[in-house]
Coordinates of C-alpha atoms and ligand atoms in Angstrom, one line a residue:
M1 CA 15.6 17.7 26.1
S2 CA 17.5 14.7 26.9
L3 CA 18.6 12.3 24.2
P4 CA 18.7 8.6 24.8
I5 CA 22.3 7.8 25.5
E6 CA 22.5 5.2 22.7
S7 CA 21.5 7.7 20.0
W8 CA 23.9 10.3 21.5
A9 CA 26.7 7.7 21.2
E10 CA 25.6 7.0 17.6
Q11 CA 25.9 10.7 16.7
I12 CA 29.3 10.8 18.3
R13 CA 30.4 7.8 16.3
A14 CA 29.2 9.5 13.2
G15 CA 31.4 12.5 14.1
E16 CA 28.6 15.0 14.7
I17 CA 30.2 18.1 16.0
R18 CA 27.4 19.2 18.3
A19 CA 27.1 15.7 19.9
I20 CA 30.9 15.6 20.5
S21 CA 30.9 19.1 22.0
R22 CA 28.0 18.2 24.4
A23 CA 29.9 15.1 25.5
I24 CA 33.1 17.1 26.2
T25 CA 31.1 19.5 28.3
A26 CA 29.6 16.5 30.2
I27 CA 33.1 15.2 30.8
E28 CA 34.4 18.6 31.9
N29 CA 31.6 18.9 34.4
H30 CA 32.0 15.3 35.5
A31 CA 28.3 14.9 34.7
P32 CA 26.7 11.6 35.6
E33 CA 25.9 10.8 31.9
S34 CA 29.5 10.9 30.8
E35 CA 30.3 7.6 32.3
P36 CA 27.6 5.5 30.6
L37 CA 28.4 7.4 27.4
L38 CA 32.1 6.5 27.5
K39 CA 31.2 2.9 28.5
I40 CA 29.1 2.5 25.3
L41 CA 31.8 4.2 23.2
F42 CA 34.8 2.3 24.6
P43 CA 34.7 -0.6 22.3
Q44 CA 35.2 1.8 19.4
T45 CA 38.3 3.3 20.8
G46 CA 42.0 2.3 20.6
T47 CA 42.8 3.1 17.0
A48 CA 43.6 6.9 17.2
Y49 CA 47.2 8.0 17.5
L50 CA 47.8 10.6 20.2
T51 CA 50.6 13.1 19.8
G52 CA 51.3 15.4 22.7
V53 CA 53.0 18.7 21.9
T54 CA 54.5 20.5 24.9
G55 CA 56.8 23.3 25.7
A56 CA 57.0 26.8 27.2
P57 CA 54.5 29.5 26.3
G58 CA 55.3 31.2 23.1
T59 CA 57.5 28.5 21.6
G60 CA 55.1 28.0 18.7
K61 CA 53.1 24.9 19.9
S62 CA 49.8 26.2 18.6
T63 CA 51.3 27.1 15.3
L64 CA 53.0 23.7 15.0
V65 CA 49.8 21.8 16.0
D66 CA 47.9 23.8 13.4
R67 CA 50.5 22.9 10.7
L68 CA 50.5 19.2 11.7
A69 CA 46.7 19.2 11.6
A70 CA 46.9 20.6 8.1
H71 CA 49.5 18.0 7.1
H72 CA 47.2 15.1 8.4
R73 CA 44.2 16.6 6.6
K74 CA 46.2 16.6 3.4
N75 CA 46.6 12.9 3.9
K76 CA 42.9 12.5 4.4
E77 CA 43.3 11.7 8.0
S78 CA 40.7 13.1 10.4
V79 CA 42.1 15.2 13.2
G80 CA 41.1 16.1 16.8
V81 CA 42.9 18.9 18.6
I82 CA 42.8 19.3 22.4
A83 CA 44.4 22.4 23.6
V84 CA 45.2 22.4 27.3
D85 CA 47.0 25.6 27.4
P86 CA 46.1 28.8 29.1
T87 CA 48.0 30.8 26.5
S88 CA 46.4 28.9 23.6
P89 CA 44.4 30.8 21.0
Y90 CA 41.7 28.2 21.4
T91 CA 41.1 29.2 25.0
G92 CA 39.7 32.6 24.1
G93 CA 42.2 35.3 24.8
A94 CA 43.3 35.0 21.2
I95 CA 45.3 37.5 19.4
L96 CA 44.1 38.2 15.9
G97 CA 46.8 36.1 14.1
D98 CA 45.7 33.1 16.0
R99 CA 42.1 33.5 15.1
I100 CA 43.0 33.8 11.5
R101 CA 45.1 30.7 11.7
M102 CA 42.3 28.7 13.1
Q103 CA 39.9 30.0 10.6
S104 CA 41.9 28.2 8.0
H105 CA 40.2 25.0 9.1
A106 CA 36.7 26.5 9.4
G107 CA 34.2 24.5 7.5
D108 CA 36.4 21.4 7.5
A109 CA 34.3 18.7 9.2
G110 CA 37.5 16.5 9.3
I111 CA 39.0 18.5 12.1
F112 CA 37.6 19.0 15.5
I113 CA 39.2 21.6 17.8
R114 CA 38.5 22.0 21.5
S115 CA 40.2 23.8 24.3
M116 CA 40.0 22.8 27.9
A117 CA 40.2 25.2 30.8
T118 CA 43.2 24.6 32.9
R119 CA 41.5 25.2 36.3
G120 CA 38.6 24.1 38.3
F121 CA 38.3 20.6 37.0
L122 CA 36.5 18.0 39.0
G123 CA 38.5 14.9 39.2
G124 CA 41.6 16.3 37.5
L125 CA 42.6 17.8 34.3
A126 CA 44.6 14.7 33.1
R127 CA 41.5 12.5 33.6
A128 CA 39.3 14.9 31.7
T129 CA 41.8 15.1 28.9
A130 CA 42.2 11.4 28.7
E131 CA 38.4 11.0 28.5
V132 CA 38.1 13.7 25.8
A133 CA 40.8 11.8 23.8
L134 CA 38.8 8.6 24.2
L135 CA 35.7 10.4 22.9
L136 CA 37.5 11.8 19.8
D137 CA 39.0 8.3 19.2
A138 CA 35.4 6.9 19.3
A139 CA 34.4 9.7 16.9
G140 CA 36.8 8.3 14.4
K141 CA 39.6 10.8 14.6
H142 CA 42.7 9.1 13.2
Q143 CA 45.1 11.7 14.7
I144 CA 44.7 13.4 18.0
L145 CA 46.9 16.3 18.8
I146 CA 47.2 17.5 22.4
E147 CA 48.8 20.9 23.0
T148 CA 49.9 21.6 26.6
V149 CA 52.2 24.0 28.3
G150 CA 55.0 22.0 29.9
V151 CA 55.0 23.5 33.3
G152 CA 53.3 21.7 36.2
Q153 CA 52.8 18.1 37.1
D154 CA 49.3 18.3 35.6
E155 CA 50.8 19.0 32.2
I156 CA 53.4 16.2 32.6
D157 CA 50.5 13.8 33.4
I158 CA 48.7 15.0 30.3
V159 CA 51.5 14.4 27.9
R160 CA 52.1 11.0 29.4
L161 CA 48.8 10.1 27.8
A162 CA 50.2 10.6 24.4
D163 CA 51.6 7.9 22.3
C164 CA 54.3 10.3 21.0
V165 CA 55.6 13.2 23.0
V166 CA 56.9 16.2 21.1
V167 CA 58.9 18.7 23.2
V168 CA 59.2 22.1 21.6
L169 CA 62.2 24.4 22.3
V170 CA 63.2 27.7 20.9
P171 CA 66.5 29.5 20.8
G172 CA 66.9 32.5 23.1
L173 CA 64.1 31.7 25.5
G174 CA 66.1 32.0 28.7
D175 CA 68.4 30.0 26.4
D176 CA 69.4 27.7 29.1
I177 CA 68.4 24.1 28.4
Q178 CA 69.2 23.4 32.0
N179 CA 66.1 25.4 32.8
M180 CA 64.0 22.8 31.1
K181 CA 62.1 20.5 33.3
A182 CA 64.1 17.4 33.8
G183 CA 60.9 15.4 33.5
L184 CA 60.3 16.7 30.0
M185 CA 63.7 15.6 28.9
E186 CA 62.9 12.1 29.9
I187 CA 59.5 11.8 28.3
G188 CA 60.3 13.5 25.0
D189 CA 60.2 11.1 22.1
I190 CA 61.0 13.9 19.6
F191 CA 62.5 17.3 20.2
V192 CA 61.5 20.2 18.0
L193 CA 63.8 23.2 17.7
N194 CA 61.3 25.7 16.5
K195 CA 62.0 29.3 15.4
S196 CA 65.2 27.9 14.0
D197 CA 65.3 31.0 11.8
R198 CA 66.5 32.7 14.9
E199 CA 69.9 33.3 16.3
G200 CA 71.2 30.7 18.7
A201 CA 69.6 27.8 16.9
D202 CA 72.9 26.0 16.3
R203 CA 74.0 26.4 19.8
L204 CA 70.7 25.1 21.2
E205 CA 70.9 22.1 18.9
E206 CA 74.4 21.3 20.1
Q207 CA 73.3 21.6 23.7
L208 CA 70.3 19.4 23.0
H209 CA 72.3 16.7 21.4
A210 CA 74.8 16.8 24.2
M211 CA 72.0 16.4 26.7
L212 CA 70.2 13.7 24.8
S213 CA 73.4 11.7 24.5
L214 CA 73.1 11.1 28.2
V215 CA 69.6 9.7 27.8
M216 CA 69.5 5.9 27.3
P217 CA 68.3 5.0 23.8
R218 CA 65.2 2.8 23.8
V219 CA 65.9 -0.6 22.4
D220 CA 63.4 -2.7 20.6
R221 CA 64.3 -6.4 20.9
S222 CA 61.5 -7.7 18.9
A223 CA 62.3 -9.8 15.8
V224 CA 60.0 -7.9 13.5
A225 CA 61.7 -4.5 13.9
S226 CA 64.0 -3.6 11.1
E227 CA 67.6 -2.6 12.1
S228 CA 66.7 1.1 12.0
E229 CA 63.6 0.8 14.0
K230 CA 65.1 -1.2 16.8
V231 CA 66.7 1.7 18.7
W232 CA 65.0 5.0 19.2
H233 CA 67.2 7.9 19.9
P234 CA 65.0 10.9 20.4
P235 CA 65.8 13.1 17.3
V236 CA 66.0 16.9 17.1
I237 CA 63.9 18.4 14.2
R238 CA 64.4 22.0 13.2
T239 CA 61.3 23.8 12.2
V240 CA 60.0 27.3 11.4
A241 CA 56.4 26.6 12.1
S242 CA 55.2 30.1 11.1
E243 CA 56.6 29.4 7.6
N244 CA 55.6 25.7 7.5
K245 CA 59.3 24.7 7.3
G246 CA 60.3 21.4 8.7
V247 CA 56.7 20.4 9.4
D248 CA 56.7 17.5 6.9
A249 CA 59.9 16.2 8.3
L250 CA 58.4 16.4 11.8
A251 CA 55.2 14.6 10.7
E252 CA 57.4 11.9 9.1
T253 CA 59.4 11.5 12.3
I254 CA 56.2 11.2 14.2
A255 CA 55.1 8.4 11.8
K256 CA 58.5 6.7 12.2
F257 CA 58.2 6.8 15.9
R258 CA 54.8 5.2 15.6
T259 CA 56.2 2.2 13.8
H260 CA 58.9 1.8 16.5
F261 CA 56.3 2.4 19.3
E262 CA 53.9 -0.2 17.9
S263 CA 56.4 -2.9 16.9
S264 CA 58.7 -2.7 19.9
G265 CA 56.1 -3.4 22.6
E266 CA 56.4 0.1 23.9
R267 CA 52.8 0.8 23.0
A268 CA 51.4 -2.2 24.9
K269 CA 53.6 -1.3 27.9
K270 CA 52.6 2.3 27.9
H271 CA 48.9 1.7 27.5
T272 CA 48.9 -1.0 30.2
E273 CA 50.7 1.4 32.5
H274 CA 48.2 4.2 31.6
W275 CA 45.2 2.0 32.3
R276 CA 46.6 0.7 35.5
N277 CA 46.9 4.3 36.8
H278 CA 43.5 5.1 35.4
L279 CA 41.9 2.1 37.1
L280 CA 43.5 3.0 40.4
E281 CA 42.2 6.5 40.2
L282 CA 38.7 5.3 39.4
L283 CA 38.8 2.8 42.2
E284 CA 40.1 5.4 44.6
S285 CA 37.4 7.9 43.8
R286 CA 34.6 5.3 43.9
L287 CA 35.7 3.7 47.2
V288 CA 36.0 7.1 48.8
E289 CA 32.6 8.1 47.6
R290 CA 30.9 4.8 48.7
V291 CA 32.6 4.7 52.1
L292 CA 31.8 8.4 52.8
N293 CA 28.2 8.1 51.8
A294 CA 27.7 5.1 54.0
A295 CA 29.4 6.9 56.9
G296 CA 27.1 10.0 56.7
G297 CA 28.6 11.9 53.8
E298 CA 30.3 15.3 53.9
A299 CA 28.6 16.3 57.1
A300 CA 30.1 13.4 59.0
L301 CA 33.5 14.1 57.4
N302 CA 33.3 17.7 58.4
Q303 CA 32.3 16.8 62.0
L304 CA 35.2 14.3 62.2
A305 CA 37.7 16.8 60.8
S306 CA 36.6 19.4 63.4
D307 CA 36.9 16.7 66.1
V308 CA 40.5 16.0 65.0
A309 CA 41.4 19.7 64.7
E310 CA 40.1 20.3 68.2
R311 CA 42.0 17.2 69.4
R312 CA 38.8 15.5 70.5
K313 CA 39.9 12.5 68.4
D314 CA 43.0 11.4 66.7
P315 CA 43.0 11.1 62.8
F316 CA 43.4 7.3 62.9
A317 CA 40.4 6.8 65.1
A318 CA 38.4 9.2 62.9
V319 CA 39.2 7.2 59.7
N320 CA 38.5 3.9 61.5
E321 CA 35.1 5.3 62.5
I322 CA 34.3 6.1 58.9
L323 CA 35.4 2.7 57.8
A324 CA 33.4 1.0 60.6
K325 CA 30.3 2.9 59.7
S326 CA 30.6 1.8 56.1
G327 CA 31.0 -1.8 57.2
L328 CA 34.5 -2.1 55.9
E329 CA 36.1 -2.4 59.3
T330 CA 35.1 -3.2 62.9
P331 CA 35.7 -0.3 65.3
V332 CA 39.0 -0.3 67.1
K333 CA 38.9 0.5 70.8
Ligands
LIG401 N1 60.0 33.7 14.0 C1 59.2 32.6 14.2 N2 58.0 32.9 14.9 C2 57.2 31.8 15.1 C3 57.6 30.5 14.7 N3 56.6 29.7 15.1 C4 55.6 30.4 15.7 N4 56.0 31.7 15.7 C5 55.3 32.8 16.3 O1 55.4 32.8 17.8 C6 54.3 33.3 18.4 C7 53.8 32.3 19.4 O2 53.3 31.1 18.7 P1 52.2 30.1 19.3 O3 52.0 29.0 18.4 O4 51.0 30.9 19.8 O5 53.0 29.6 20.6 P2 52.5 28.7 21.9 O6 52.3 29.7 23.0 O7 53.6 27.8 22.2 O8 51.2 28.0 21.4 C8 53.3 33.6 17.3 O9 53.3 34.9 17.0 C9 53.8 32.8 16.1 O10 53.4 33.4 14.9 C10 58.8 30.3 14.0 O11 59.2 29.2 13.7 N5 59.6 31.4 13.8
LIG402 MG1 49.4 27.8 22.3

């Protein structure tokens, strides 16, 4: 049974869990209805605050996200959690403790949790994550938490979506901060030293500060910012997520960063940059689709590919042929 798209959107705006879940599935499958749906919902987006939590597997990201979610719920803020993490409890292979942890939110309609598979996404994982975040934004979630393993480019692209990027480190994990992806160091707005109950926490904190002192502070030149908000030096927050220690301090720092982010013009800059990339991606996929369809679709593409592989044609002639058939370019002799 298909629901008119308007009433589906209405249910999403009302925060109905089943309607949201169905929409996420549509986004994941790149289903044709996801586009008109997001189009209708778009005017209701733009108010949620996205926090990305990233770091190596086992550093305590899920635990932290869970604690942060509880913190926001205590403040009566609604929460959406997107877990893009193959090791996440939400993706299925959960160990018992993780299940119990998530059950602590069971029955709370103010929190929506969804995991995304990390493979086999049509049109890219970062795109799908961005669209799911939009959806949760439209569904009225005040805080959106995105957990992702900080490994590949895909994950880096995902945390780039976030308004605030929290990088989680733990003592003793290969210990060497040098092993950390250089990219993560640059995009981290806040560094969390989790499992700070463990040996080596002091040393890691020293290393972190030394490393961060090399990173340029971000200066806010706006007149509205107070002295303390003008410059953002990514701070290091010590936590023991499993014991809920340091989580309030982390939440406060995230809120403080938000003030800086919004008053300094960083938000406008980051969002414009994000939408610029997004528009380019959309344009690219649409143009390719249209041009290919006009030129005979996949079959024509396969034929040309085989022609090039067998050296019957050169790749430039092949592409020109496609463009010519679609009416975008006249054939080159
Ligand atoms: N000792 C200690 N263990 C923790 C802490 N935070 C999380 N853990 C444990 O570390 C393990 C991995 O945590 P998890 O949140 O699943 O990590 P993720 O893979 O980064 O999502 C779990 O057994 C947690 O209970 C902490 O601050 N101290
Ligand atoms: Mg996890």
